[in-house]
XYZ file of C-alpha atoms in Angstrom:
343
model
C -9.649 -23.963 -33.181
C -12.808 -24.878 -31.271
C -10.670 -26.531 -28.592
C -8.478 -23.455 -28.262
C -11.543 -21.206 -27.982
C -13.055 -23.468 -25.295
C -9.786 -23.416 -23.372
C -9.711 -19.621 -23.629
C -13.291 -19.357 -22.308
C -12.426 -21.681 -19.424
C -9.337 -19.627 -18.594
C -11.389 -16.416 -18.708
C -14.013 -17.900 -16.371
C -11.319 -18.991 -13.918
C -9.669 -15.546 -13.943
C -13.037 -13.866 -13.395
C -13.650 -16.017 -10.318
C -10.163 -15.293 -9.026
C -10.574 -11.503 -9.066
C -12.924 -9.160 -7.198
C -14.119 -7.626 -10.511
C -13.151 -7.748 -14.209
C -9.728 -6.070 -14.771
C -9.602 -2.469 -16.023
C -7.829 -3.466 -19.258
C -10.203 -6.390 -19.899
C -9.266 -10.077 -19.781
C -8.986 -10.447 -23.577
C -6.608 -7.512 -23.848
C -4.498 -8.797 -20.944
C -4.324 -12.232 -22.527
C -3.347 -10.764 -25.901
C -0.485 -8.855 -24.253
C 0.273 -11.468 -21.621
C 4.033 -11.371 -22.212
C 4.223 -7.617 -21.704
C 5.215 -6.508 -18.252
C 2.314 -4.060 -18.015
C -0.165 -6.927 -18.354
C 1.683 -9.140 -15.891
C 1.768 -6.290 -13.371
C -1.967 -5.682 -13.800
C -2.666 -9.373 -13.186
C -0.417 -9.299 -10.100
C -2.197 -6.299 -8.542
C -5.597 -7.877 -9.267
C -4.491 -11.122 -7.595
C -3.042 -9.255 -4.601
C -6.327 -7.363 -4.174
C -8.387 -10.573 -4.280
C -6.052 -12.463 -1.890
C -6.154 -9.651 0.669
C -9.921 -9.112 0.437
C -10.628 -12.823 0.871
C -8.263 -13.097 3.842
C -9.889 -10.075 5.541
C -13.450 -11.217 4.788
C -12.689 -14.623 6.320
C -11.838 -12.881 9.620
C -14.937 -10.665 9.587
C -17.705 -12.947 8.300
C -20.570 -10.597 9.227
C -19.217 -7.836 6.977
C -18.780 -7.721 3.228
C -16.769 -5.708 0.737
C -18.441 -3.097 -1.430
C -16.838 -3.579 -4.851
C -16.818 -0.444 -6.988
C -15.478 -0.447 -10.548
C -14.889 3.065 -11.833
C -13.729 4.671 -15.055
C -11.587 7.733 -15.612
C -12.552 9.717 -18.689
C -8.896 10.702 -19.292
C -7.970 7.001 -19.542
C -8.165 3.856 -17.434
C -9.990 3.299 -14.175
C -9.909 1.139 -11.108
C -11.598 -1.178 -8.641
C -12.167 -0.070 -5.050
C -13.040 -2.730 -2.470
C -14.066 -1.308 0.905
C -15.364 -3.024 4.021
C -16.847 -0.679 6.613
C -18.178 -1.072 10.162
C -17.449 -4.767 10.531
C -16.962 -6.615 13.819
C -13.189 -6.800 13.327
C -12.471 -3.990 10.856
C -13.759 -0.474 11.243
C -12.600 0.282 7.708
C -10.561 -1.860 5.339
C -9.912 -0.820 1.769
C -8.003 -2.536 -1.030
C -7.827 -0.516 -4.245
C -6.506 -1.217 -7.715
C -6.017 1.551 -10.270
C -4.755 1.412 -13.845
C -4.617 4.902 -15.323
C -3.084 6.457 -18.408
C -3.083 9.795 -20.176
C -0.974 12.929 -19.946
C 0.942 13.813 -16.815
C -0.194 17.088 -15.246
C 2.446 19.822 -15.005
C 2.168 19.668 -11.219
C 2.761 15.875 -11.104
C 5.696 16.188 -13.548
C 7.202 18.891 -11.301
C 6.904 16.559 -8.303
C 8.782 13.828 -10.226
C 11.488 16.194 -11.462
C 12.051 17.285 -7.866
C 12.982 13.612 -7.193
C 15.655 13.775 -9.904
C 13.701 12.518 -12.937
C 14.823 14.210 -16.184
C 11.550 14.182 -18.116
C 11.692 15.637 -21.629
C 8.172 16.599 -22.688
C 6.977 16.872 -26.294
C 5.010 20.147 -26.735
C 4.667 20.179 -22.948
C 3.008 16.759 -22.998
C 4.152 13.606 -21.192
C 2.115 10.453 -21.871
C 2.116 8.147 -18.831
C 0.722 4.883 -17.567
C 0.499 4.086 -13.845
C -0.919 1.087 -12.051
C -0.896 -0.172 -8.514
C -2.617 -1.883 -5.631
C -2.988 0.018 -2.402
C -4.541 -0.926 0.915
C -5.126 0.503 4.378
C -6.716 -1.536 7.146
C -8.049 0.121 10.317
C -9.220 -2.510 12.844
C -11.672 -1.822 15.672
C -9.610 -3.433 18.424
C -6.717 -1.218 19.642
C -4.579 -4.372 20.060
C -4.759 -5.092 16.324
C -2.400 -2.798 14.375
C -3.320 -0.728 11.342
C -1.539 -1.898 8.206
C -0.801 -0.283 4.863
C 0.722 -1.607 1.661
C 1.109 -0.342 -1.862
C 2.866 -1.733 -4.957
C 2.954 0.251 -8.177
C 4.463 0.539 -11.655
C 5.025 3.709 -13.680
C 5.857 4.283 -17.337
C 6.460 7.637 -19.028
C 7.083 8.278 -22.728
C 9.481 11.118 -23.436
C 9.657 13.423 -26.453
C 12.050 11.128 -28.387
C 9.859 8.061 -27.817
C 12.064 6.488 -25.126
C 10.234 5.097 -22.144
C 11.226 5.647 -18.550
C 9.856 3.053 -16.121
C 10.119 2.333 -12.424
C 8.490 0.442 -9.577
C 7.699 1.601 -6.068
C 5.946 0.310 -3.001
C 6.149 -1.024 0.498
C 4.322 -2.525 3.462
C 4.254 -0.982 6.944
C 2.619 -1.534 10.324
C 1.097 1.029 12.716
C 0.279 -0.470 16.117
C -1.538 1.450 18.854
C 0.314 -0.639 21.468
C 3.666 -2.311 21.036
C 3.831 -6.096 20.856
C 7.438 -7.126 20.187
C 6.505 -10.607 18.975
C 4.201 -9.122 16.322
C 6.812 -6.557 15.266
C 9.402 -9.313 14.817
C 6.997 -11.537 12.849
C 6.024 -8.652 10.552
C 9.608 -7.556 9.824
C 10.941 -11.118 9.473
C 8.300 -11.995 6.863
C 9.217 -8.909 4.827
C 12.934 -9.576 5.248
C 12.509 -13.127 3.896
C 10.720 -11.737 0.810
C 13.598 -9.277 0.209
C 16.379 -11.775 0.963
C 15.257 -14.059 -1.888
C 16.514 -11.344 -4.253
C 19.380 -9.544 -2.530
C 20.460 -9.448 1.125
C 21.122 -5.700 0.865
C 17.483 -4.840 0.076
C 15.806 -5.316 3.472
C 18.168 -3.088 5.541
C 18.107 -0.420 2.830
C 14.303 -0.414 2.414
C 13.664 -0.718 6.168
C 15.646 2.491 6.745
C 13.901 4.159 3.800
C 10.553 3.232 5.378
C 11.519 4.705 8.774
C 12.686 7.901 7.049
C 9.681 8.199 4.707
C 6.897 7.746 7.287
C 8.267 10.521 9.464
C 5.809 13.094 10.804
C 8.219 16.032 10.888
C 6.096 18.360 12.988
C 5.647 15.630 15.644
C 9.188 14.245 15.590
C 7.887 10.670 15.340
C 7.287 7.965 12.767
C 3.785 7.007 11.693
C 4.348 3.417 12.844
C 6.996 0.747 13.398
C 7.900 0.619 9.728
C 8.436 -2.248 7.364
C 9.828 -1.665 3.874
C 9.493 1.218 1.413
C 11.138 1.922 -1.963
C 10.551 4.111 -4.996
C 12.038 4.827 -8.443
C 13.387 1.251 -8.618
C 14.565 0.604 -12.190
C 17.511 -1.776 -11.902
C 19.013 -4.384 -12.282
C 16.378 -5.175 -14.985
C 12.633 -4.823 -15.504
C 12.090 -8.554 -15.002
C 14.194 -8.744 -11.830
C 12.471 -5.768 -10.219
C 9.066 -7.218 -11.156
C 9.966 -10.548 -9.504
C 11.070 -8.664 -6.369
C 7.790 -6.683 -6.261
C 5.887 -9.954 -6.736
C 7.662 -11.497 -3.695
C 6.763 -8.422 -1.610
C 3.124 -8.516 -2.730
C 2.895 -12.226 -1.875
C 4.214 -11.481 1.649
C 1.350 -9.095 2.487
C -1.173 -11.694 3.742
C 1.347 -13.798 5.760
C 2.958 -10.773 7.442
C -0.331 -9.307 8.710
C -3.250 -11.773 8.900
C -1.712 -13.938 11.711
C -1.404 -10.764 13.860
C -5.096 -9.924 13.320
C -6.146 -13.501 14.172
C -4.086 -13.406 17.345
C -5.562 -10.181 18.749
C -8.991 -9.529 17.219
C -10.768 -10.952 20.290
C -8.505 -9.321 22.915
C -10.410 -7.328 25.516
C -9.729 -3.576 25.695
C -10.657 -0.618 27.878
C -12.241 2.733 26.895
C -8.835 4.353 27.665
C -7.126 2.031 25.171
C -9.752 2.882 22.554
C -9.149 6.589 23.188
C -5.383 6.132 22.661
C -6.126 4.334 19.375
C -8.221 7.330 18.252
C -5.389 9.744 19.073
C -2.874 7.597 17.149
C -5.281 7.551 14.212
C -5.159 11.345 14.274
C -1.401 11.110 13.645
C -2.091 8.720 10.749
C -4.367 11.322 9.159
C -1.768 14.064 9.667
C 0.884 12.083 7.788
C -1.411 11.037 4.943
C -2.772 14.506 4.266
C 0.431 16.481 4.736
C 3.287 14.279 3.524
C 2.167 11.169 1.667
C 3.464 11.223 -1.908
C 0.739 8.903 -3.238
C -2.042 11.087 -1.841
C -0.399 14.176 -3.338
C 0.047 12.533 -6.760
C -3.580 11.355 -6.723
C -4.924 14.789 -5.840
C -2.783 16.359 -8.603
C -3.901 13.919 -11.319
C -6.833 15.235 -13.379
C -9.922 13.010 -13.226
C -8.642 10.997 -10.265
C -11.183 9.466 -7.904
C -11.067 11.357 -4.613
C -13.043 8.706 -2.676
C -10.406 6.085 -3.559
C -7.485 8.379 -2.719
C -8.916 9.263 0.696
C -9.896 5.653 1.442
C -6.729 5.517 3.582
C -8.317 7.761 6.204
C -9.903 6.047 9.216
C -13.628 6.161 9.870
C -12.953 7.804 13.250
C -10.001 9.684 14.770
C -9.436 12.202 17.525
C -7.285 15.235 18.351
C -7.001 16.308 21.965
C -5.231 19.429 23.101
C -1.847 18.725 24.778
C -2.377 15.010 25.369
C 0.708 13.446 26.989
C 0.693 9.836 28.204
C 2.096 9.100 31.693
C 5.775 8.106 31.877
C 6.501 4.330 31.831
C 2.974 3.633 30.529
C 2.186 1.293 27.584
C 1.320 4.446 25.626
C 4.730 5.994 26.367
C 6.395 2.717 25.287
C 5.083 2.911 21.721
C 6.023 6.618 21.499
C 9.624 5.736 22.394
C 9.820 3.315 19.430
C 8.175 5.832 17.080
C 10.820 8.393 18.038
C 13.738 5.943 17.905
C 13.165 3.146 15.344
C 14.383 -0.325 16.317
C 16.022 -3.146 14.427
C 13.479 -5.958 14.811
C 15.223 -8.840 13.089
C 18.797 -9.020 14.440
């Protein structure tokens, strides 16, 4: 018994060192329920957060992450890790949240509009949601902005049956187009998808291009990647393994691009174009993003963490049109007409 307890303490110490902060559910609780998918998903999002934060910190040694653990009185909490005003990153955030409680009527309406038949008991729908979400805004206009998010949802209906699904994706938003980087990014994501089913990458690449569409501008937010939601088949275990492959692809698809360009020289005009593109990023996130909307509709949610995706600086100029055949016009062309990067 003493040996088992010592081994448990050792394991706990190792996990603590591996993560950015103690998990929301507590290490003991996660170990007790280690076979349950909810616990395995929480461990995966904690690991993904730590891997990404360490990879980013290694590229920006003068800066450090502020690590904020927060609690939600309605149930659960989260860990926000934000690096601000570094040499390489203007703002980089990697958040984990594990929340539970009762779904607000507004959030339930949003889900029903996506085709979910949710049968509430006395108007109440107990839910559990967890995910890791990150947005990275670099200083250099030649380093793209990147976003990823992987999440799991569980809802208990009136008769006690549980509905569950996964969602997520990873996408890239360059200020200037670099074809080599676009190919590397998409190929890495395609390899992660192909391990599970060759049909997934083309399907989720198209979904990504369609989802990150700024309707009022007639352009995509970036050059895409993968995006999926409401994924609940073939089985819980198979979808979890797929999500795990995608989460493990986050560092290799992005970090080499940052390393390659973070010391590139740039002009004030290029910086200005980056600020204008950031404005588009803000427009999408505040007007269309489903995650932002869900967060703002969830009682007791942490606004600072939800709006972490917004850049530190952005700009809106009246009637700004780049010259024809310029590098600025080149990226606009791809945002209006998405390309197949891997074939």
